[in-house]
PDB file of C-alpha atoms in Angstrom:
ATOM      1  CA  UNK A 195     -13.285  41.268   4.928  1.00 65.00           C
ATOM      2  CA  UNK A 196     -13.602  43.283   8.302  1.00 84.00           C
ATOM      3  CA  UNK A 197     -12.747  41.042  11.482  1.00 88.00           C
ATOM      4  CA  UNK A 198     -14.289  42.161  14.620  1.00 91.00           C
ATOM      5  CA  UNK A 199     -11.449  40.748  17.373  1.00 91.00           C
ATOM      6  CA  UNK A 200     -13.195  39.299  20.461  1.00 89.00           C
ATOM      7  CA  UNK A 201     -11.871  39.378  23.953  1.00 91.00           C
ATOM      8  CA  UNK A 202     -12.500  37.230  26.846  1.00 90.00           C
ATOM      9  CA  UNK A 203     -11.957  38.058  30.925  1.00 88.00           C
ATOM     10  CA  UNK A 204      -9.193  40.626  31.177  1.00 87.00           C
ATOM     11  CA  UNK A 205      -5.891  39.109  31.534  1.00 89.00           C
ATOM     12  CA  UNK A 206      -3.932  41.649  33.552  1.00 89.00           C
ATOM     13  CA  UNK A 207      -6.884  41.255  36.536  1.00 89.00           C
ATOM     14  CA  UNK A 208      -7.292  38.680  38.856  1.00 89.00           C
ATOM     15  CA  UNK A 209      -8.481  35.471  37.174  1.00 91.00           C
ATOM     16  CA  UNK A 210     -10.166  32.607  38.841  1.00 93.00           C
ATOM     17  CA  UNK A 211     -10.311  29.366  36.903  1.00 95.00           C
ATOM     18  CA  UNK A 212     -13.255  27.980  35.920  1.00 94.00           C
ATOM     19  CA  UNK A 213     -14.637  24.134  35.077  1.00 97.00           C
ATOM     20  CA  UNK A 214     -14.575  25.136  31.885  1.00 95.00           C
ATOM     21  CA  UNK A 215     -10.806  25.966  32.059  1.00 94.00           C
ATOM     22  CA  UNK A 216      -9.488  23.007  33.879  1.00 97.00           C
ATOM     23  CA  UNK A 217     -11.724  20.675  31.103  1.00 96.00           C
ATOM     24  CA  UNK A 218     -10.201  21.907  28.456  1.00 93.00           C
ATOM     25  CA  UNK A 219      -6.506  21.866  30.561  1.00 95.00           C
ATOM     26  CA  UNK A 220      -7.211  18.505  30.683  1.00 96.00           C
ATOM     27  CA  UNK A 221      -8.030  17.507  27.962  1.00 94.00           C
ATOM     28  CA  UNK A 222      -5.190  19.589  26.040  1.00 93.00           C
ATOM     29  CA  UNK A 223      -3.002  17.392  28.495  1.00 95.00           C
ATOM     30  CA  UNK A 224      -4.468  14.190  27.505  1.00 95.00           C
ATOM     31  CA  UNK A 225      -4.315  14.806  23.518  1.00 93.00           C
ATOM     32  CA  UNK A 226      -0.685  16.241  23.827  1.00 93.00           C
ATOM     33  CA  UNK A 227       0.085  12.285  25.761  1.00 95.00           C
ATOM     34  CA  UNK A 228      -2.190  10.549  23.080  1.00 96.00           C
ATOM     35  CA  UNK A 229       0.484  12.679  20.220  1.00 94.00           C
ATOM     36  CA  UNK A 230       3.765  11.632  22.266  1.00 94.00           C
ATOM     37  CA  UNK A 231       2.176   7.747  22.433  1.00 96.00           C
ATOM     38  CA  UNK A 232       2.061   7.450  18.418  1.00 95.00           C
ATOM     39  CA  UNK A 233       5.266   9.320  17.929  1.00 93.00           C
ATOM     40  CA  UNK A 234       6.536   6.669  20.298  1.00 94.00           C
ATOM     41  CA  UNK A 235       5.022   3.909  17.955  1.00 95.00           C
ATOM     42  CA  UNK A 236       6.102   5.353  14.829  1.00 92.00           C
ATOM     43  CA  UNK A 237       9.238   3.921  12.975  1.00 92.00           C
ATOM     44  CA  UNK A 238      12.275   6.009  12.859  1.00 91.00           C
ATOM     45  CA  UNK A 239      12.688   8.298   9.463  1.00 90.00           C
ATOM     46  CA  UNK A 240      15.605   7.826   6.969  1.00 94.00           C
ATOM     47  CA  UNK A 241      17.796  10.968   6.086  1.00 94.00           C
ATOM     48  CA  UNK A 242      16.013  11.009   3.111  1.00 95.00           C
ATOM     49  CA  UNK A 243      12.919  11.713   4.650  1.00 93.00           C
ATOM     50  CA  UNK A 244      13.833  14.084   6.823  1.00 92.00           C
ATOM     51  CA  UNK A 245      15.476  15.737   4.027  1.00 94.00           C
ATOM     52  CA  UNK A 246      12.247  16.084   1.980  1.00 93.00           C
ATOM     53  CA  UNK A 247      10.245  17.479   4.952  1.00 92.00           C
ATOM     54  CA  UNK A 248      12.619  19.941   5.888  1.00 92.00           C
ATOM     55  CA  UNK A 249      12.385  21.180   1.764  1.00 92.00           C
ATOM     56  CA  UNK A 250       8.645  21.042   1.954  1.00 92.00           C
ATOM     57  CA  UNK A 251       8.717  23.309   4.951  1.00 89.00           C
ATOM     58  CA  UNK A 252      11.485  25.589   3.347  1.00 89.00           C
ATOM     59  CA  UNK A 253       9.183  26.189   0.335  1.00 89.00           C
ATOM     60  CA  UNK A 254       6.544  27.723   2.757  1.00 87.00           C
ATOM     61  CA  UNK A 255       7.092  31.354   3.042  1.00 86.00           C
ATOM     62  CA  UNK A 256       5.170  32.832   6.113  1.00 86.00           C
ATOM     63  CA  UNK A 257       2.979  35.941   5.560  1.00 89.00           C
ATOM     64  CA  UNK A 258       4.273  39.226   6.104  1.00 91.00           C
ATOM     65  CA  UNK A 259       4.063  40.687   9.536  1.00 91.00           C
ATOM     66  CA  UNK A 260       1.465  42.915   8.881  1.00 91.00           C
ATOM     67  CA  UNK A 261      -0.989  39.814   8.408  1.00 92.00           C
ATOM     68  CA  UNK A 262      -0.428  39.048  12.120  1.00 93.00           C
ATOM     69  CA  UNK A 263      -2.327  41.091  15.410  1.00 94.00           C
ATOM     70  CA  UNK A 264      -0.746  40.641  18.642  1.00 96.00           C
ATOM     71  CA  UNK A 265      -2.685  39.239  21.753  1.00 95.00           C
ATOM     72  CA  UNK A 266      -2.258  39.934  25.301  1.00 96.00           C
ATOM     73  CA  UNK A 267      -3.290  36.414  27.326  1.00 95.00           C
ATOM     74  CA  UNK A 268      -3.412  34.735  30.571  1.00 95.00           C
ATOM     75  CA  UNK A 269      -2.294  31.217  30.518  1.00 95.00           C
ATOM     76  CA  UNK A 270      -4.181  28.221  32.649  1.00 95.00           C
ATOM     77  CA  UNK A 271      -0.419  28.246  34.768  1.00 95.00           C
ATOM     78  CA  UNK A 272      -1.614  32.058  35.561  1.00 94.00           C
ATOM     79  CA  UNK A 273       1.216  33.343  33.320  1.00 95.00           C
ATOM     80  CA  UNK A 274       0.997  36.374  30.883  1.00 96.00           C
ATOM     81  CA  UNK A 275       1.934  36.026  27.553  1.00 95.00           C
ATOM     82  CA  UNK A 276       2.090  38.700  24.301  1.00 95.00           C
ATOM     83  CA  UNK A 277       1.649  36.302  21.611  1.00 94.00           C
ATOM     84  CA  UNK A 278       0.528  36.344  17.510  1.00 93.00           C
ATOM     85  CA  UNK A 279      -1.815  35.426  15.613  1.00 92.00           C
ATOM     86  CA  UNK A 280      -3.156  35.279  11.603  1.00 91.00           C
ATOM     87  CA  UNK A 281      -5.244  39.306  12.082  1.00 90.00           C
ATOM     88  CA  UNK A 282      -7.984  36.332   9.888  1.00 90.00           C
ATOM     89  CA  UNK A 283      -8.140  34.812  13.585  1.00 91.00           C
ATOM     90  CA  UNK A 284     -11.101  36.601  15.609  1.00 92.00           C
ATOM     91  CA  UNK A 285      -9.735  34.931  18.543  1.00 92.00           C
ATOM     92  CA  UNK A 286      -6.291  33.376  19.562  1.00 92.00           C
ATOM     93  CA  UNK A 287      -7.408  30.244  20.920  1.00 88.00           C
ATOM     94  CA  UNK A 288      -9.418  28.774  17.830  1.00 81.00           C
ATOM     95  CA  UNK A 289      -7.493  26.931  15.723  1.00 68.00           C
ATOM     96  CA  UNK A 290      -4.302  25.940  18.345  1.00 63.00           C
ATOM     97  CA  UNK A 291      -5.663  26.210  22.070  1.00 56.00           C
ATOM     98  CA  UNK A 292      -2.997  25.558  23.883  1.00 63.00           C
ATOM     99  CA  UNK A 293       0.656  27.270  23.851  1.00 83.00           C
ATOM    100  CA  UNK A 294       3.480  26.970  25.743  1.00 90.00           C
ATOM    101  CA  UNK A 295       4.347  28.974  28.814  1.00 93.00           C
ATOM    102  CA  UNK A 296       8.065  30.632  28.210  1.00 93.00           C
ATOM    103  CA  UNK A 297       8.109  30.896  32.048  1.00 94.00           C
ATOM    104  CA  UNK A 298       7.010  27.960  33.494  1.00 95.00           C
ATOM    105  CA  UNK A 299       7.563  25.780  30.606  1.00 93.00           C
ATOM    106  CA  UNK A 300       4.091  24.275  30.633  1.00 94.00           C
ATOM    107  CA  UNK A 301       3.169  22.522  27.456  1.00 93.00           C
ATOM    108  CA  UNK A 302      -0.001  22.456  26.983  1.00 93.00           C
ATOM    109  CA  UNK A 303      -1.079  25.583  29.013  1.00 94.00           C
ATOM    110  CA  UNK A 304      -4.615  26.739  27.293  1.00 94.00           C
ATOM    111  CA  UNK A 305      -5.385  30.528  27.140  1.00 94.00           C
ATOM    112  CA  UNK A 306      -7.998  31.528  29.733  1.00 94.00           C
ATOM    113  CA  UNK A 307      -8.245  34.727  29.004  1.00 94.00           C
ATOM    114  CA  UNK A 308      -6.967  37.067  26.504  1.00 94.00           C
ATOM    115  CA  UNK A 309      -7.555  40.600  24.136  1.00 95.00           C
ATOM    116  CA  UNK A 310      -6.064  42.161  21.319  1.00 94.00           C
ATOM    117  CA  UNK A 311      -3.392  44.510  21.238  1.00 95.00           C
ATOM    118  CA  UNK A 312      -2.913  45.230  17.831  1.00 93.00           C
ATOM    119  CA  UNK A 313      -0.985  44.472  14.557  1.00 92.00           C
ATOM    120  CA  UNK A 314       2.432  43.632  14.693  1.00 92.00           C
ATOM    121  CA  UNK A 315       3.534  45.620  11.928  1.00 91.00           C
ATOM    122  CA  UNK A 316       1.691  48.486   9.434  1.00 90.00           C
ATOM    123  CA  UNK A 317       1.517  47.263   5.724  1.00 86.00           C
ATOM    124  CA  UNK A 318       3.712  49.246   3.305  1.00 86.00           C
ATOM    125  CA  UNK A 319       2.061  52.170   1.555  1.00 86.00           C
ATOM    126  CA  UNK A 320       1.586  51.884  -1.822  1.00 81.00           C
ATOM    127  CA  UNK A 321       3.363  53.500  -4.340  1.00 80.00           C
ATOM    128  CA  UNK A 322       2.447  57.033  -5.644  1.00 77.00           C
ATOM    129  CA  UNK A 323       1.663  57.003  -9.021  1.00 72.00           C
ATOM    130  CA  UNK A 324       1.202  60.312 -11.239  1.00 64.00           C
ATOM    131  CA  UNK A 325      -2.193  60.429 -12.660  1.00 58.00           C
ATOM    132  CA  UNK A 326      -3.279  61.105 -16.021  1.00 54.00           C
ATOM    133  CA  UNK A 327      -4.421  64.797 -15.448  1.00 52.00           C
ATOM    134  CA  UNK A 328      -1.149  66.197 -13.353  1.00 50.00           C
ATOM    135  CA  UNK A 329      -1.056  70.371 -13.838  1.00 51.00           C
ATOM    136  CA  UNK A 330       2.072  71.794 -14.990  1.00 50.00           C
ATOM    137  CA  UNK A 331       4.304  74.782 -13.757  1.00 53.00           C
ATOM    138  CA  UNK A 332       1.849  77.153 -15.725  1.00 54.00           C
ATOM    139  CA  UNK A 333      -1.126  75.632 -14.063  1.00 53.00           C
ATOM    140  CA  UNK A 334      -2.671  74.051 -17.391  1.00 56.00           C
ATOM    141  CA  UNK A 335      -3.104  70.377 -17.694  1.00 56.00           C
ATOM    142  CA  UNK A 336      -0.407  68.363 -19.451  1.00 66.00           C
ATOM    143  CA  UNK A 337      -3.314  65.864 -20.952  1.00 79.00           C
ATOM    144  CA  UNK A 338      -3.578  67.115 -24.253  1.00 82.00           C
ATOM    145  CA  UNK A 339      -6.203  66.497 -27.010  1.00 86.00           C
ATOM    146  CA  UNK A 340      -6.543  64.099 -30.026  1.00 85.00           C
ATOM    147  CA  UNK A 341      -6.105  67.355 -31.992  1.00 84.00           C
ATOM    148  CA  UNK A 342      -3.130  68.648 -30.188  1.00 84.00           C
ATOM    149  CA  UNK A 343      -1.197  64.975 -30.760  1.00 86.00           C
ATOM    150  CA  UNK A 344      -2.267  65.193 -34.794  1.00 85.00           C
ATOM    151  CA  UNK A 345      -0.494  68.346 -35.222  1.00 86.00           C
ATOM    152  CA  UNK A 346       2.324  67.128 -33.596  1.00 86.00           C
ATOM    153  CA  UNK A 347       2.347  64.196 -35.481  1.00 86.00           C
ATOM    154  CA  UNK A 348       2.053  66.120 -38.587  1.00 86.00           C
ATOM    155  CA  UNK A 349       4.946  68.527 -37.705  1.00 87.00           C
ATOM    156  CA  UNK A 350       7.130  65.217 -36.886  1.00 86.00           C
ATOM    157  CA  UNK A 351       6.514  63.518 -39.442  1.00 87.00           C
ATOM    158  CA  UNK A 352       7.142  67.209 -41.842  1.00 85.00           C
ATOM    159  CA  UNK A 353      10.640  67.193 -39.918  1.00 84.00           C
ATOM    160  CA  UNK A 354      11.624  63.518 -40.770  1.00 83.00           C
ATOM    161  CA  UNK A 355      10.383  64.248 -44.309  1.00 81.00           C
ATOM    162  CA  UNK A 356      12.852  67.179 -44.385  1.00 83.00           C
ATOM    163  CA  UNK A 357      15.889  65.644 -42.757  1.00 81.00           C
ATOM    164  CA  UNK A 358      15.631  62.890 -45.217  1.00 79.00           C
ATOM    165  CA  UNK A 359      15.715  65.108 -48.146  1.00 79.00           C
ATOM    166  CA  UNK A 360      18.617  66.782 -47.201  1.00 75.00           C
ATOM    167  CA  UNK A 361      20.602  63.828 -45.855  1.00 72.00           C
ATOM    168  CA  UNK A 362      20.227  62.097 -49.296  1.00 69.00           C
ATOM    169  CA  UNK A 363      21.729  65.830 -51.084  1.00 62.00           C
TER     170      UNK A 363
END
C-alpha cells in the first residue's frame, strides 16, 4: 500500500487564520472542557486499577520507528512544530487534531498548516541470503545434478560398507 502524503498552506510562510481554523480551535477547546468535566465526575480508581491499566499499556509495544514520517506544522498559537506520525497517516491532523504547543503550552492548539518531511528512521535491510546457484572459485556452479548426488551416494555408502568390514576384522 503506497500513501501519497498531502500538505496543506506552507508552514514556514506567513499564515493567516482562517474561519475554518478558529472553528475547529474552538471546538477542540470545548471537547478538551467537555473531557476534563467527566474526569471531574468520575470516581477515584483503586491501586488495583491503576495497576491493571498501567499492565495493559505495558503489553503494547509501539511500532518501530521506521513506521513513523515526520511532519513539519504550524500550530493555531502560530508556533512551529516537527512532530510524528503512523507513515499509514496521509495527513497529521486526521485521527488526533489537536497537539500541544511545547512553547506556549497550549493544549488544544489544532494544526493549521503542515507537510511532510520524511521518515524518521530507514527500515533495516534484509538479510543476504546465498542462493541456490552461487559459482565457485573455478567459475562452475556448485548446484549439482540428481546424477552427481547418486554417485556420491554410492561411493559413501561403498566407504561405510568398507570401514565396517574392516572394523569387525
Amino acid at each position: 500500500m503506497t500513501v501519497e502524503y498531502e500538505s496543506y498552506g506552507l508552514p514556514l510562510d506567513e499564515y493567516q487564520l482562517s474561519r475554518a481554523d478558529h472553528r475547529r480551535q474552538s471546538e477542540a477547546d470545548e471537547i478538551a472542557a467537555w473531557v476534563e468535566r467527566q474526569v471531574a465526575k468520575a470516581p477515584p480508581w483503586s491501586e488495583e486499577r491503576y495497576q491493571q491499566l498501567q499492565a495493559l499499556l505495558d503489553s503494547h509495544t509501539a511500532p518501530p520507528p521506521w513506521e513513523y514520517m515526520r511532519w513539519r506544522v504550524r500550530l493555531y498559537c502560530g508556533h512551529i512544530q516537527e512532530i510524528e506520525r503512523h507513515c499509514r497517516d496521509a495527513r497529521p491532523d486526521r485521527g488526533t487534531q489537536d497537539t500541544r504547543c511545547s512553547e506556549c503550552g497550549k493544549n488544544p492548539s489544532v494544526i493549521v498548516a503542515f507537510e511532510v518531511i520524511g521518515a524518521v528512521a530507514e527500515p533495516p535491510k534484509a538479510p543476504k541470503t546465498k542462493s541456490q546457484n552461487t559459482t565457485s572459485r573455478r567459475g562452475r556452479t556448485s548446484r549439482r545434478t540428481k546424477a552427481d548426488l547418486e554417485a556420491e551416494n554410492s561411493a559413501l555408502r561403498a566407504e561405510v560398507e568398507r570401514l565396517r568390514r574392516s572394523d569387525t576384522k
